[in-house]
Amino acid sequence: MEGTRGSPPFVMLSLVLNWWRELSKRRRVRIWRGVSYVLFVVLAVAFLLAIDWARVIDTMFRPEIVADQFPDILLIAAKNTIIYTILGFIGGLVLGLVFALMRLSQSAPFRWAAATYIDVVRGIPLLVWILLIGLGVPIALGIRIPTTFGPGALALSLVMGAYMAETIRAGIEAVDRGQMEAARSLGMSYSKAMIWIILPQAFRLMIPPLTNEFILLLKDTSLVSAIGVTVTTKELTRWGRDGVIHSANATPLVVAGLVYLLLTIPMTRFVSRLEKKVAKSK
Amino acid sequence: MTSAIEIRGLHKYFGDLEVLRGIDFQVAMGEVVCVLGPSGSGKSTLLRCVNRLEEPTSGTILIEGEDITDPDTDADAVRRRIGIVFQRFNLFNHLTVMENVTIAQRKVLGRSKGEAERIGLENLEKVGVEEKAGDFPRRLSGGQQQRVAIARALSMEPDMMLFDEATSALDPELVGEVLGVMRTLAEEGMTMLVVTHEIGFAKGVADRVVFMDEGVVVEEGPPGKVLVDPDQERTRTFLRMVLEGE
């Protein structure tokens, strides 16, 4: 034991520990920060040096294939992604409002029906719903859902409706109970009070979470690529995937990914600003 | 003459808790009745039963002779004739002061925008906040908000007004302006049922005072009797405690 205690590494360690203990808290924080910056830079440089850049660019970001994607990746694929997002969002909003009001209803059968719908829809992956509606329904029921956007937009709406129902319900419940009482005491019916007094205030509270759901939906439209589409209804993911098969190179998918970022990052920023604004106005 | 409000054998349970244990009393047309009592005595619940914000468990409530506890009675139609002012104001936060006093006139009574605003402005002037017509409620003081709430109720031209501790949430220096408006209403002959802790107001304005405790009416009578020389020990104890605080 005596031997280990006297050994140089142990002496060094105890010296460092003593020095550390005697530092003020502020200096300790500063040193920690310095160490972590240095560590970060070292790791980043090592990472950049370790990569074979010529090969990466050749397989994932070949300039002539990048150039090939434009402008159609924006005019067709990004446009279709946005169309699916907007159709799914509007459909989801309408369904979500209906199911939220059913959840809050005085009558139990309405509540049960809405709760069942929400649980069942949310309990099954979106991809399965898209496949069921795009492939299963036409086979099983012999119904063809009209228009090329139809099946994808329908599946997105049905699923978004279930998620948004909970957001909308939470928004309605966040409005002070006294608002409903005041409206009713002036002789307004439940539905008039809901339309003129409660929902306008609830939607104001719901703007940040609904915008968040909009961004999630935008990314989830990629799952529509699993069902048949025509050349003009390809969205970004399908566009990238088909491009990969066509060019035997990953570049199209990488470009599609970058276009997603181009759409989502400004919206994410927008949401965090909204959230700050709502928090302030409270 | 039928009473404005007539309550017979009113009971109200919240779960197992019996909050109102058999209430009987009347308010005549044009009468101002103040309800006093310790917190938890059931006076707010009583008031809320009168316009069916709470459903009575049993008993009968007649508004101008009409039984409103009858399930077939249209509660919305009854509430139109009864104005209520809440402790926490409950102004509509997303609407301006003018919109607060006009929205129910337009959506419930079907008045035109112009007519609703004329009546709204009249009532805002009456309570002295007409210069705030374009502002949102959050920019107003508590006293101003409560006066807007009174104007909002008056704009429906109710037959009677209920006040549920209308000054309890106000800073002390703002209580007077709201009580002043209530006093004016009483002098104009409005039928009023007022739940309050303001003994001075009850003494000066009420035609009759009702003292409640533990869900029953302990004592009622003219303010000069109940508030000065009460018959019941519980009333005396309550008054002593309230007056000591002042």
Short mmCIF file of C-alpha atoms in Angstrom, two decimals:
data_model
loop_
_atom_site.label_atom_id
_atom_site.label_comp_id
_atom_site.label_asym_id
_atom_site.label_seq_id
_atom_site.Cartn_x
_atom_site.Cartn_y
_atom_site.Cartn_z
CA MET A 1 0.00 0.00 0.00
CA GLU A 2 2.76 2.41 1.00
CA GLY A 3 4.35 1.73 -2.38
CA THR A 4 1.32 2.76 -4.42
CA ARG A 5 0.71 5.90 -2.34
CA GLY A 6 4.20 7.15 -2.95
CA SER A 7 4.18 6.34 -6.68
CA PRO A 8 4.52 9.30 -9.10
CA PRO A 9 1.08 8.94 -10.79
CA PHE A 10 -0.66 9.01 -7.44
CA VAL A 11 1.31 12.05 -6.30
CA MET A 12 0.42 13.83 -9.54
CA LEU A 13 -3.25 12.97 -9.17
CA SER A 14 -3.47 14.18 -5.60
CA LEU A 15 -1.66 17.40 -6.54
CA VAL A 16 -4.18 18.06 -9.32
CA LEU A 17 -7.10 17.23 -7.02
CA ASN A 18 -5.84 19.60 -4.36
CA TRP A 19 -5.33 22.38 -6.88
CA TRP A 20 -8.85 21.75 -8.21
CA ARG A 21 -10.43 21.84 -4.77
CA GLU A 22 -8.87 25.17 -3.94
CA LEU A 23 -10.20 26.88 -7.05
CA SER A 24 -13.21 29.16 -6.79
CA LYS A 25 -16.44 27.88 -8.30
CA ARG A 26 -16.29 30.46 -11.08
CA ARG A 27 -12.79 29.49 -12.14
CA ARG A 28 -13.74 25.82 -12.11
CA VAL A 29 -16.64 26.51 -14.46
CA ARG A 30 -14.35 28.49 -16.76
CA ILE A 31 -11.74 25.75 -16.90
CA TRP A 32 -14.36 23.11 -17.61
CA ARG A 33 -15.68 25.20 -20.47
CA GLY A 34 -12.19 25.66 -21.95
CA VAL A 35 -11.48 21.93 -21.75
CA SER A 36 -14.73 21.05 -23.50
CA TYR A 37 -14.09 23.51 -26.35
CA VAL A 38 -10.62 22.08 -26.96
CA LEU A 39 -11.99 18.55 -26.88
CA PHE A 40 -14.70 19.48 -29.37
CA VAL A 41 -12.26 21.02 -31.85
CA VAL A 42 -9.87 18.06 -31.61
CA LEU A 43 -12.68 15.56 -32.27
CA ALA A 44 -14.07 17.60 -35.16
CA VAL A 45 -10.67 17.90 -36.86
CA ALA A 46 -9.97 14.17 -36.38
CA PHE A 47 -13.37 13.37 -37.90
CA LEU A 48 -12.81 15.60 -40.93
CA LEU A 49 -9.33 14.15 -41.54
CA ALA A 50 -10.50 10.56 -41.21
CA ILE A 51 -13.05 10.86 -44.00
CA ASP A 52 -12.24 10.12 -47.61
CA TRP A 53 -13.87 13.23 -49.01
CA ALA A 54 -13.37 12.46 -52.67
CA ARG A 55 -15.26 9.22 -52.25
CA VAL A 56 -18.03 10.71 -50.17
CA ILE A 57 -18.66 13.46 -52.70
CA ASP A 58 -18.54 10.99 -55.56
CA THR A 59 -21.21 8.71 -54.03
CA MET A 60 -23.38 11.18 -52.15
CA PHE A 61 -23.02 14.63 -53.60
CA ARG A 62 -21.94 14.44 -57.21
CA PRO A 63 -22.28 17.97 -58.65
CA GLU A 64 -23.74 17.00 -62.04
CA ILE A 65 -26.44 14.88 -60.36
CA VAL A 66 -27.19 17.71 -57.94
CA ALA A 67 -27.65 20.02 -60.92
CA ASP A 68 -29.86 17.40 -62.58
CA GLN A 69 -32.35 17.53 -59.69
CA PHE A 70 -33.20 21.16 -60.26
CA PRO A 71 -35.60 22.71 -60.89
CA ASP A 72 -37.96 19.69 -60.90
CA ILE A 73 -37.19 18.65 -57.32
CA LEU A 74 -38.66 21.99 -56.24
CA LEU A 75 -41.37 22.37 -58.89
CA ILE A 76 -42.71 18.82 -58.59
CA ALA A 77 -41.41 17.01 -55.49
CA ALA A 78 -41.29 19.84 -52.94
CA LYS A 79 -44.57 21.21 -54.27
CA ASN A 80 -46.21 17.80 -53.81
CA THR A 81 -44.79 17.43 -50.30
CA ILE A 82 -46.36 20.79 -49.46
CA ILE A 83 -49.68 19.81 -51.07
CA TYR A 84 -49.82 16.58 -49.02
CA THR A 85 -48.92 18.53 -45.89
CA ILE A 86 -51.62 21.16 -46.41
CA LEU A 87 -54.32 18.64 -47.36
CA GLY A 88 -53.42 16.47 -44.37
CA PHE A 89 -53.32 19.46 -42.04
CA ILE A 90 -56.69 20.89 -43.08
CA GLY A 91 -58.34 17.47 -42.99
CA GLY A 92 -56.72 16.77 -39.62
CA LEU A 93 -57.83 20.12 -38.23
CA VAL A 94 -61.47 19.55 -39.19
CA LEU A 95 -61.51 15.96 -37.89
CA GLY A 96 -59.52 16.96 -34.82
CA LEU A 97 -62.02 19.69 -33.92
CA VAL A 98 -64.94 17.28 -34.32
CA PHE A 99 -63.31 14.59 -32.16
CA ALA A 100 -62.14 17.12 -29.55
CA LEU A 101 -65.69 18.44 -29.14
CA MET A 102 -66.98 14.85 -28.96
CA ARG A 103 -64.43 14.07 -26.23
CA LEU A 104 -65.74 17.04 -24.23
CA SER A 105 -69.40 16.20 -24.86
CA GLN A 106 -71.92 15.67 -22.05
CA SER A 107 -73.16 12.53 -23.75
CA ALA A 108 -71.14 9.41 -23.01
CA PRO A 109 -71.54 7.60 -26.39
CA PHE A 110 -69.92 10.56 -28.16
CA ARG A 111 -67.04 10.52 -25.69
CA TRP A 112 -66.53 6.77 -26.08
CA ALA A 113 -66.64 6.92 -29.86
CA ALA A 114 -64.08 9.71 -29.98
CA ALA A 115 -61.80 8.06 -27.41
CA THR A 116 -61.90 4.78 -29.32
CA TYR A 117 -61.10 6.48 -32.61
CA ILE A 118 -58.19 8.39 -31.09
CA ASP A 119 -56.72 5.34 -29.36
CA VAL A 120 -57.07 3.03 -32.36
CA VAL A 121 -55.68 5.48 -34.89
CA ARG A 122 -52.75 6.54 -32.71
CA GLY A 123 -51.97 2.96 -31.73
CA ILE A 124 -51.18 1.86 -35.30
CA PRO A 125 -48.22 3.26 -37.28
CA LEU A 126 -48.95 5.86 -39.92
CA LEU A 127 -47.26 3.70 -42.58
CA VAL A 128 -49.75 0.91 -41.90
CA TRP A 129 -52.67 3.35 -42.32
CA ILE A 130 -51.23 4.64 -45.57
CA LEU A 131 -50.81 1.10 -46.91
CA LEU A 132 -54.28 0.09 -45.69
CA ILE A 133 -55.99 3.03 -47.34
CA GLY A 134 -53.81 3.08 -50.43
CA LEU A 135 -53.70 -0.67 -51.09
CA GLY A 136 -56.03 -2.48 -48.65
CA VAL A 137 -59.24 -0.53 -49.12
CA PRO A 138 -59.29 -0.72 -52.94
CA ILE A 139 -58.75 -4.50 -52.80
CA ALA A 140 -61.09 -5.24 -49.89
CA LEU A 141 -64.00 -2.94 -50.70
CA GLY A 142 -63.51 -2.39 -54.40
CA ILE A 143 -63.56 1.37 -53.81
CA ARG A 144 -61.08 3.52 -55.65
CA ILE A 145 -60.34 6.69 -53.74
CA PRO A 146 -60.49 9.41 -56.38
CA THR A 147 -57.60 11.60 -57.54
CA THR A 148 -53.95 10.70 -57.28
CA PHE A 149 -53.48 12.68 -54.05
CA GLY A 150 -56.63 11.14 -52.53
CA PRO A 151 -55.42 8.02 -50.70
CA GLY A 152 -52.30 9.65 -49.25
CA ALA A 153 -54.12 12.82 -48.19
CA LEU A 154 -56.99 10.79 -46.71
CA ALA A 155 -54.66 8.62 -44.63
CA LEU A 156 -52.72 11.65 -43.40
CA SER A 157 -55.96 13.47 -42.49
CA LEU A 158 -57.41 10.52 -40.58
CA VAL A 159 -54.26 10.05 -38.54
CA MET A 160 -53.61 13.76 -37.99
CA GLY A 161 -57.23 14.14 -36.89
CA ALA A 162 -56.59 11.75 -34.00
CA TYR A 163 -53.41 13.53 -32.89
CA MET A 164 -54.85 17.02 -33.30
CA ALA A 165 -58.01 16.10 -31.38
CA GLU A 166 -55.88 15.81 -28.25
CA THR A 167 -54.08 19.09 -28.95
CA ILE A 168 -57.36 20.90 -29.54
CA ARG A 169 -58.97 19.35 -26.47
CA ALA A 170 -56.03 20.48 -24.34
CA GLY A 171 -56.36 23.98 -25.81
CA ILE A 172 -60.07 24.16 -25.02
CA GLU A 173 -59.48 22.90 -21.49
CA ALA A 174 -56.75 25.50 -20.98
CA VAL A 175 -59.27 28.34 -21.40
CA ASP A 176 -60.44 29.51 -17.98
CA ARG A 177 -63.73 27.89 -16.86
CA GLY A 178 -65.06 31.33 -15.99
CA GLN A 179 -65.16 32.26 -19.69
CA MET A 180 -67.75 29.57 -20.42
CA GLU A 181 -69.74 30.51 -17.30
CA ALA A 182 -69.76 34.18 -18.24
CA ALA A 183 -70.88 33.37 -21.78
CA ARG A 184 -73.64 31.02 -20.59
CA SER A 185 -74.78 33.53 -17.97
CA LEU A 186 -75.40 36.05 -20.78
CA GLY A 187 -77.81 33.56 -22.34
CA MET A 188 -75.49 32.07 -24.96
CA SER A 189 -76.07 28.42 -25.80
CA TYR A 190 -73.17 25.96 -25.37
CA SER A 191 -72.36 26.03 -29.07
CA LYS A 192 -72.51 29.81 -29.36
CA ALA A 193 -70.24 30.15 -26.33
CA MET A 194 -67.87 27.60 -27.90
CA ILE A 195 -67.76 29.36 -31.27
CA TRP A 196 -67.55 32.98 -30.13
CA ILE A 197 -65.81 32.80 -26.76
CA ILE A 198 -63.92 29.56 -26.12
CA LEU A 199 -62.49 28.46 -29.49
CA PRO A 200 -60.99 31.84 -30.46
CA GLN A 201 -59.05 31.85 -27.18
CA ALA A 202 -58.20 28.15 -27.40
CA PHE A 203 -56.80 28.46 -30.93
CA ARG A 204 -54.57 31.28 -29.82
CA LEU A 205 -53.07 28.96 -27.20
CA MET A 206 -52.84 26.15 -29.76
CA ILE A 207 -50.84 27.97 -32.43
CA PRO A 208 -47.41 26.76 -31.23
CA PRO A 209 -48.36 23.08 -30.77
CA LEU A 210 -50.31 23.05 -34.04
CA THR A 211 -47.35 24.52 -35.92
CA ASN A 212 -45.20 21.80 -34.39
CA GLU A 213 -47.62 19.20 -35.64
CA PHE A 214 -47.50 20.83 -39.06
CA ILE A 215 -43.72 20.29 -39.16
CA LEU A 216 -44.04 16.67 -38.01
CA LEU A 217 -46.68 16.13 -40.68
CA LEU A 218 -44.46 17.63 -43.35
CA LYS A 219 -41.82 15.02 -42.56
CA ASP A 220 -44.38 12.23 -42.25
CA THR A 221 -45.62 12.85 -45.79
CA SER A 222 -42.50 10.90 -46.80
CA LEU A 223 -44.41 7.74 -45.87
CA VAL A 224 -46.83 8.36 -48.74
CA SER A 225 -43.94 7.27 -50.98
CA ALA A 226 -44.86 3.70 -50.01
CA ILE A 227 -47.99 3.68 -52.18
CA GLY A 228 -48.23 4.04 -55.93
CA VAL A 229 -47.76 7.49 -57.37
CA THR A 230 -47.51 8.91 -60.85
CA VAL A 231 -44.61 11.01 -62.11
CA THR A 232 -46.47 14.21 -61.28
CA THR A 233 -47.45 13.27 -57.71
CA LYS A 234 -44.03 12.18 -56.41
CA GLU A 235 -43.15 13.90 -53.18
CA LEU A 236 -39.59 14.51 -51.97
CA THR A 237 -38.80 11.09 -50.52
CA ARG A 238 -40.14 9.18 -53.49
CA TRP A 239 -38.32 11.57 -55.77
CA GLY A 240 -35.05 10.92 -53.96
CA ARG A 241 -35.56 7.17 -53.84
CA ASP A 242 -36.39 6.90 -57.54
CA GLY A 243 -33.42 9.14 -58.28
CA VAL A 244 -31.12 6.80 -56.35
CA ILE A 245 -32.34 3.80 -58.34
CA HIS A 246 -32.07 5.69 -61.60
CA SER A 247 -28.57 7.10 -61.08
CA ALA A 248 -27.09 4.36 -58.87
CA ASN A 249 -25.89 7.18 -56.60
CA ALA A 250 -27.11 8.54 -53.25
CA THR A 251 -27.01 12.18 -54.35
CA PRO A 252 -30.77 12.60 -55.13
CA LEU A 253 -31.76 11.42 -51.66
CA VAL A 254 -29.22 13.74 -50.03
CA VAL A 255 -30.59 16.67 -52.02
CA ALA A 256 -34.14 15.69 -51.05
CA GLY A 257 -33.01 15.68 -47.41
CA LEU A 258 -31.57 19.16 -47.80
CA VAL A 259 -34.83 20.42 -49.31
CA TYR A 260 -36.69 19.05 -46.25
CA LEU A 261 -34.30 21.03 -44.06
CA LEU A 262 -34.93 24.13 -46.14
CA LEU A 263 -38.64 23.78 -45.33
CA THR A 264 -38.49 22.67 -41.69
CA ILE A 265 -35.76 24.86 -40.18
CA PRO A 266 -37.49 28.22 -40.82
CA MET A 267 -40.71 26.78 -39.41
CA THR A 268 -38.96 25.43 -36.30
CA ARG A 269 -37.51 28.89 -35.69
CA PHE A 270 -40.96 30.38 -36.22
CA VAL A 271 -42.47 28.06 -33.58
CA SER A 272 -39.91 28.91 -30.93
CA ARG A 273 -40.58 32.61 -31.51
CA LEU A 274 -44.33 32.00 -31.25
CA GLU A 275 -43.88 30.05 -28.03
CA LYS A 276 -41.95 32.91 -26.50
CA LYS A 277 -44.67 35.34 -27.56
CA VAL A 278 -47.46 33.20 -26.07
CA ALA A 279 -45.49 32.74 -22.84
CA LYS A 280 -45.03 36.52 -22.60
CA SER A 281 -48.68 37.37 -23.20
CA LYS A 282 -49.80 35.10 -20.35
CA MET B 1 -97.38 40.46 -7.01
CA THR B 2 -95.11 37.54 -7.93
CA SER B 3 -91.62 37.52 -6.45
CA ALA B 4 -88.60 38.14 -8.64
CA ILE B 5 -86.92 35.13 -7.07
CA GLU B 6 -88.59 32.51 -4.91
CA ILE B 7 -86.59 29.61 -3.51
CA ARG B 8 -88.30 26.64 -1.85
CA GLY B 9 -86.56 23.77 -0.07
CA LEU B 10 -83.33 24.08 -2.06
CA HIS B 11 -80.75 21.35 -1.51
CA LYS B 12 -77.42 21.00 -3.28
CA TYR B 13 -74.89 18.22 -2.93
CA PHE B 14 -71.37 18.15 -4.32
CA GLY B 15 -70.73 14.41 -4.15
CA ASP B 16 -71.45 13.50 -0.54
CA LEU B 17 -71.08 17.04 0.71
CA GLU B 18 -74.36 18.82 1.34
CA VAL B 19 -73.62 22.45 0.59
CA LEU B 20 -77.18 23.76 0.73
CA ARG B 21 -79.41 22.13 3.34
CA GLY B 22 -82.91 23.40 2.66
CA ILE B 23 -83.04 27.05 1.71
CA ASP B 24 -86.28 29.04 1.56
CA PHE B 25 -86.46 32.70 0.77
CA GLN B 26 -87.79 35.29 -1.64
CA VAL B 27 -86.65 38.44 -3.34
CA ALA B 28 -89.42 40.85 -4.30
CA MET B 29 -89.36 42.91 -7.50
CA GLY B 30 -87.16 45.95 -6.98
CA GLU B 31 -85.78 44.63 -3.71
CA VAL B 32 -82.07 44.59 -2.82
CA VAL B 33 -81.12 41.57 -0.73
CA CYS B 34 -77.62 41.06 0.62
CA VAL B 35 -76.46 37.55 1.57
CA LEU B 36 -73.75 37.44 4.21
CA GLY B 37 -71.98 34.55 5.83
CA PRO B 38 -68.60 32.91 6.42
CA SER B 39 -66.81 31.37 3.43
CA GLY B 40 -68.05 27.86 2.78
CA SER B 41 -71.53 28.73 4.03
CA GLY B 42 -73.01 28.02 0.59
CA LYS B 43 -73.96 31.57 -0.38
CA SER B 44 -72.12 31.52 -3.73
CA THR B 45 -73.59 28.12 -4.58
CA LEU B 46 -77.05 29.49 -3.78
CA LEU B 47 -76.48 32.39 -6.18
CA ARG B 48 -75.19 30.08 -8.90
CA CYS B 49 -78.25 27.86 -8.53
CA VAL B 50 -80.49 30.85 -9.23
CA ASN B 51 -79.30 31.06 -12.84
CA ARG B 52 -78.56 27.34 -13.04
CA LEU B 53 -74.81 27.57 -13.36
CA GLU B 54 -75.19 24.87 -10.72
CA GLU B 55 -78.01 22.34 -10.99
CA PRO B 56 -79.96 22.13 -7.71
CA THR B 57 -80.13 18.61 -6.28
CA SER B 58 -83.70 19.17 -5.10
CA GLY B 59 -86.08 22.01 -4.40
CA THR B 60 -87.75 24.62 -6.52
CA ILE B 61 -86.59 28.00 -7.83
CA LEU B 62 -89.16 30.34 -9.37
CA ILE B 63 -87.98 33.29 -11.44
CA GLU B 64 -90.87 35.74 -11.87
CA GLY B 65 -93.19 32.84 -11.17
CA GLU B 66 -91.61 30.46 -13.70
CA ASP B 67 -90.16 27.21 -12.34
CA ILE B 68 -86.59 27.10 -13.68
CA THR B 69 -85.80 23.79 -12.00
CA ASP B 70 -88.25 22.11 -14.36
CA PRO B 71 -86.05 20.17 -16.83
CA ASP B 72 -88.19 21.47 -19.73
CA THR B 73 -87.36 25.09 -18.92
CA ASP B 74 -84.98 26.67 -21.42
CA ALA B 75 -82.08 27.63 -19.17
CA ASP B 76 -80.62 29.98 -21.81
CA ALA B 77 -83.87 31.97 -21.90
CA VAL B 78 -83.91 32.25 -18.10
CA ARG B 79 -80.29 33.39 -17.95
CA ARG B 80 -81.03 36.15 -20.47
CA ARG B 81 -83.26 37.79 -17.86
CA ILE B 82 -80.73 37.43 -15.03
CA GLY B 83 -77.45 39.31 -15.08
CA ILE B 84 -74.58 37.97 -12.98
CA VAL B 85 -71.32 39.58 -11.95
CA PHE B 86 -68.52 37.24 -10.89
CA GLN B 87 -65.80 37.62 -8.31
CA ARG B 88 -63.11 37.18 -11.00
CA PHE B 89 -64.75 39.49 -13.59
CA ASN B 90 -64.53 36.86 -16.37
CA LEU B 91 -64.33 39.39 -19.17
CA PHE B 92 -63.71 37.86 -22.61
CA ASN B 93 -59.97 38.38 -22.96
CA HIS B 94 -59.83 38.14 -26.75
CA LEU B 95 -62.42 40.90 -27.24
CA THR B 96 -62.25 44.65 -26.69
CA VAL B 97 -64.35 46.29 -23.99
CA MET B 98 -66.95 47.33 -26.57
CA GLU B 99 -67.04 43.81 -28.06
CA ASN B 100 -67.44 42.41 -24.53
CA VAL B 101 -70.60 44.42 -23.98
CA THR B 102 -72.03 43.83 -27.48
CA ILE B 103 -71.29 40.20 -28.38
CA ALA B 104 -74.16 38.63 -26.43
CA GLN B 105 -76.57 41.35 -27.55
CA ARG B 106 -75.75 40.48 -31.15
CA LYS B 107 -75.45 36.69 -30.94
CA VAL B 108 -78.27 36.08 -28.43
CA LEU B 109 -80.73 38.95 -28.90
CA GLY B 110 -79.96 39.42 -32.60
CA ARG B 111 -79.43 43.16 -32.28
CA SER B 112 -77.63 44.98 -35.09
CA LYS B 113 -74.05 46.12 -34.54
CA GLY B 114 -75.14 49.75 -34.40
CA GLU B 115 -77.91 49.19 -31.89
CA ALA B 116 -75.76 46.91 -29.71
CA GLU B 117 -72.99 49.51 -29.65
CA ARG B 118 -75.40 52.30 -28.76
CA ILE B 119 -76.78 50.30 -25.81
CA GLY B 120 -73.27 49.10 -24.88
CA LEU B 121 -71.92 52.63 -24.85
CA GLU B 122 -74.83 53.84 -22.71
CA ASN B 123 -73.96 51.21 -20.11
CA LEU B 124 -70.22 51.86 -20.30
CA GLU B 125 -70.98 55.53 -19.63
CA LYS B 126 -73.19 54.57 -16.75
CA VAL B 127 -70.34 52.67 -15.06
CA GLY B 128 -67.81 55.32 -16.11
CA VAL B 129 -65.46 53.36 -18.40
CA GLU B 130 -66.61 54.60 -21.82
CA GLU B 131 -63.14 55.93 -22.64
CA LYS B 132 -61.81 52.35 -22.47
CA ALA B 133 -64.21 51.04 -25.13
CA GLY B 134 -61.44 50.21 -27.60
CA ASP B 135 -59.04 48.59 -25.11
CA PHE B 136 -58.56 44.93 -24.30
CA PRO B 137 -59.52 43.86 -20.76
CA ARG B 138 -55.95 43.07 -19.66
CA ARG B 139 -55.06 46.76 -19.97
CA LEU B 140 -57.73 47.74 -17.41
CA SER B 141 -57.47 47.84 -13.62
CA GLY B 142 -59.50 45.31 -11.63
CA GLY B 143 -62.06 47.96 -10.72
CA GLN B 144 -62.47 48.99 -14.34
CA GLN B 145 -62.76 45.35 -15.44
CA GLN B 146 -65.47 44.70 -12.89
CA ARG B 147 -67.38 47.80 -13.99
CA VAL B 148 -67.18 46.58 -17.61
CA ALA B 149 -68.53 43.23 -16.41
CA ILE B 150 -71.49 45.07 -14.85
CA ALA B 151 -72.05 47.02 -18.10
CA ARG B 152 -71.88 43.75 -20.05
CA ALA B 153 -74.62 42.22 -17.89
CA LEU B 154 -76.75 45.40 -18.01
CA SER B 155 -76.55 45.53 -21.80
CA MET B 156 -78.74 42.42 -21.93
CA GLU B 157 -81.37 44.50 -20.10
CA PRO B 158 -81.93 41.91 -17.38
CA ASP B 159 -84.84 41.95 -14.96
CA MET B 160 -82.52 41.32 -12.01
CA MET B 161 -78.82 41.26 -11.17
CA LEU B 162 -76.83 38.76 -9.11
CA PHE B 163 -73.48 39.76 -7.59
CA ASP B 164 -71.15 36.96 -6.50
CA GLU B 165 -68.60 38.62 -4.16
CA ALA B 166 -68.08 41.23 -6.84
CA THR B 167 -65.48 43.17 -4.83
CA SER B 168 -63.58 40.33 -3.13
CA ALA B 169 -60.86 40.06 -5.81
CA LEU B 170 -60.20 43.80 -5.92
CA ASP B 171 -57.41 45.79 -4.33
CA PRO B 172 -58.89 47.72 -1.37
CA GLU B 173 -58.63 51.13 -3.06
CA LEU B 174 -60.69 49.89 -6.04
CA VAL B 175 -63.60 48.48 -4.03
CA GLY B 176 -65.33 51.84 -3.67
CA GLU B 177 -65.77 52.50 -7.39
CA VAL B 178 -67.53 49.16 -7.92
CA LEU B 179 -69.72 49.53 -4.84
CA GLY B 180 -70.64 53.01 -6.09
CA VAL B 181 -71.97 51.57 -9.35
CA MET B 182 -73.91 48.91 -7.43
CA ARG B 183 -75.39 51.57 -5.18
CA THR B 184 -76.56 53.56 -8.22
CA LEU B 185 -78.22 50.47 -9.66
CA ALA B 186 -80.01 49.83 -6.38
CA GLU B 187 -81.26 53.42 -6.27
CA GLU B 188 -82.63 53.05 -9.80
CA GLY B 189 -84.81 50.21 -8.56
CA MET B 190 -82.92 47.20 -9.96
CA THR B 191 -83.78 43.89 -8.29
CA MET B 192 -80.51 42.70 -6.78
CA LEU B 193 -79.28 39.62 -4.94
CA VAL B 194 -75.83 40.44 -3.59
CA VAL B 195 -73.42 37.99 -1.98
CA THR B 196 -70.88 40.16 -0.22
CA HIS B 197 -68.53 40.65 2.69
CA GLU B 198 -69.06 44.42 2.67
CA ILE B 199 -71.07 45.03 5.85
CA GLY B 200 -71.11 48.78 5.22
CA PHE B 201 -72.64 48.32 1.78
CA ALA B 202 -75.26 45.93 3.15
CA LYS B 203 -76.14 48.40 5.91
CA GLY B 204 -76.46 51.33 3.54
CA VAL B 205 -78.08 49.76 0.49
CA ALA B 206 -79.87 46.49 1.32
CA ASP B 207 -83.60 46.36 1.92
CA ARG B 208 -83.07 43.04 3.62
CA VAL B 209 -80.10 41.00 4.82
CA VAL B 210 -79.88 37.21 4.84
CA PHE B 211 -77.28 35.58 7.06
CA MET B 212 -76.23 32.07 6.01
CA ASP B 213 -74.04 29.50 7.71
CA GLU B 214 -73.35 25.83 6.95
CA GLY B 215 -75.88 25.68 4.15
CA VAL B 216 -78.90 27.14 5.95
CA VAL B 217 -80.40 30.58 6.42
CA VAL B 218 -79.68 31.42 10.04
CA GLU B 219 -81.40 34.75 10.20
CA GLU B 220 -82.93 37.36 7.92
CA GLY B 221 -84.45 40.79 8.29
CA PRO B 222 -83.83 44.49 7.75
CA PRO B 223 -80.15 45.48 7.95
CA GLY B 224 -80.82 47.73 10.94
CA LYS B 225 -81.86 44.63 12.87
CA VAL B 226 -79.69 41.76 11.56
CA LEU B 227 -76.47 43.75 11.35
CA VAL B 228 -76.95 45.76 14.55
CA ASP B 229 -78.85 43.62 17.00
CA PRO B 230 -79.05 40.06 15.63
CA ASP B 231 -81.14 37.38 17.37
CA GLN B 232 -78.76 34.51 16.67
CA GLU B 233 -75.45 33.88 18.40
CA ARG B 234 -73.83 32.70 15.11
CA THR B 235 -74.69 36.00 13.43
CA ARG B 236 -73.22 37.94 16.36
CA THR B 237 -69.98 35.91 16.24
CA PHE B 238 -69.65 36.42 12.50
CA LEU B 239 -70.24 40.17 12.71
CA ARG B 240 -67.74 40.53 15.54
CA MET B 241 -65.08 38.70 13.50
CA VAL B 242 -65.70 40.73 10.33
CA LEU B 243 -65.81 44.08 12.12
CA GLU B 244 -62.63 43.31 14.07
CA GLY B 245 -60.86 42.83 10.74
CA GLU B 246 -61.92 46.26 9.52
#
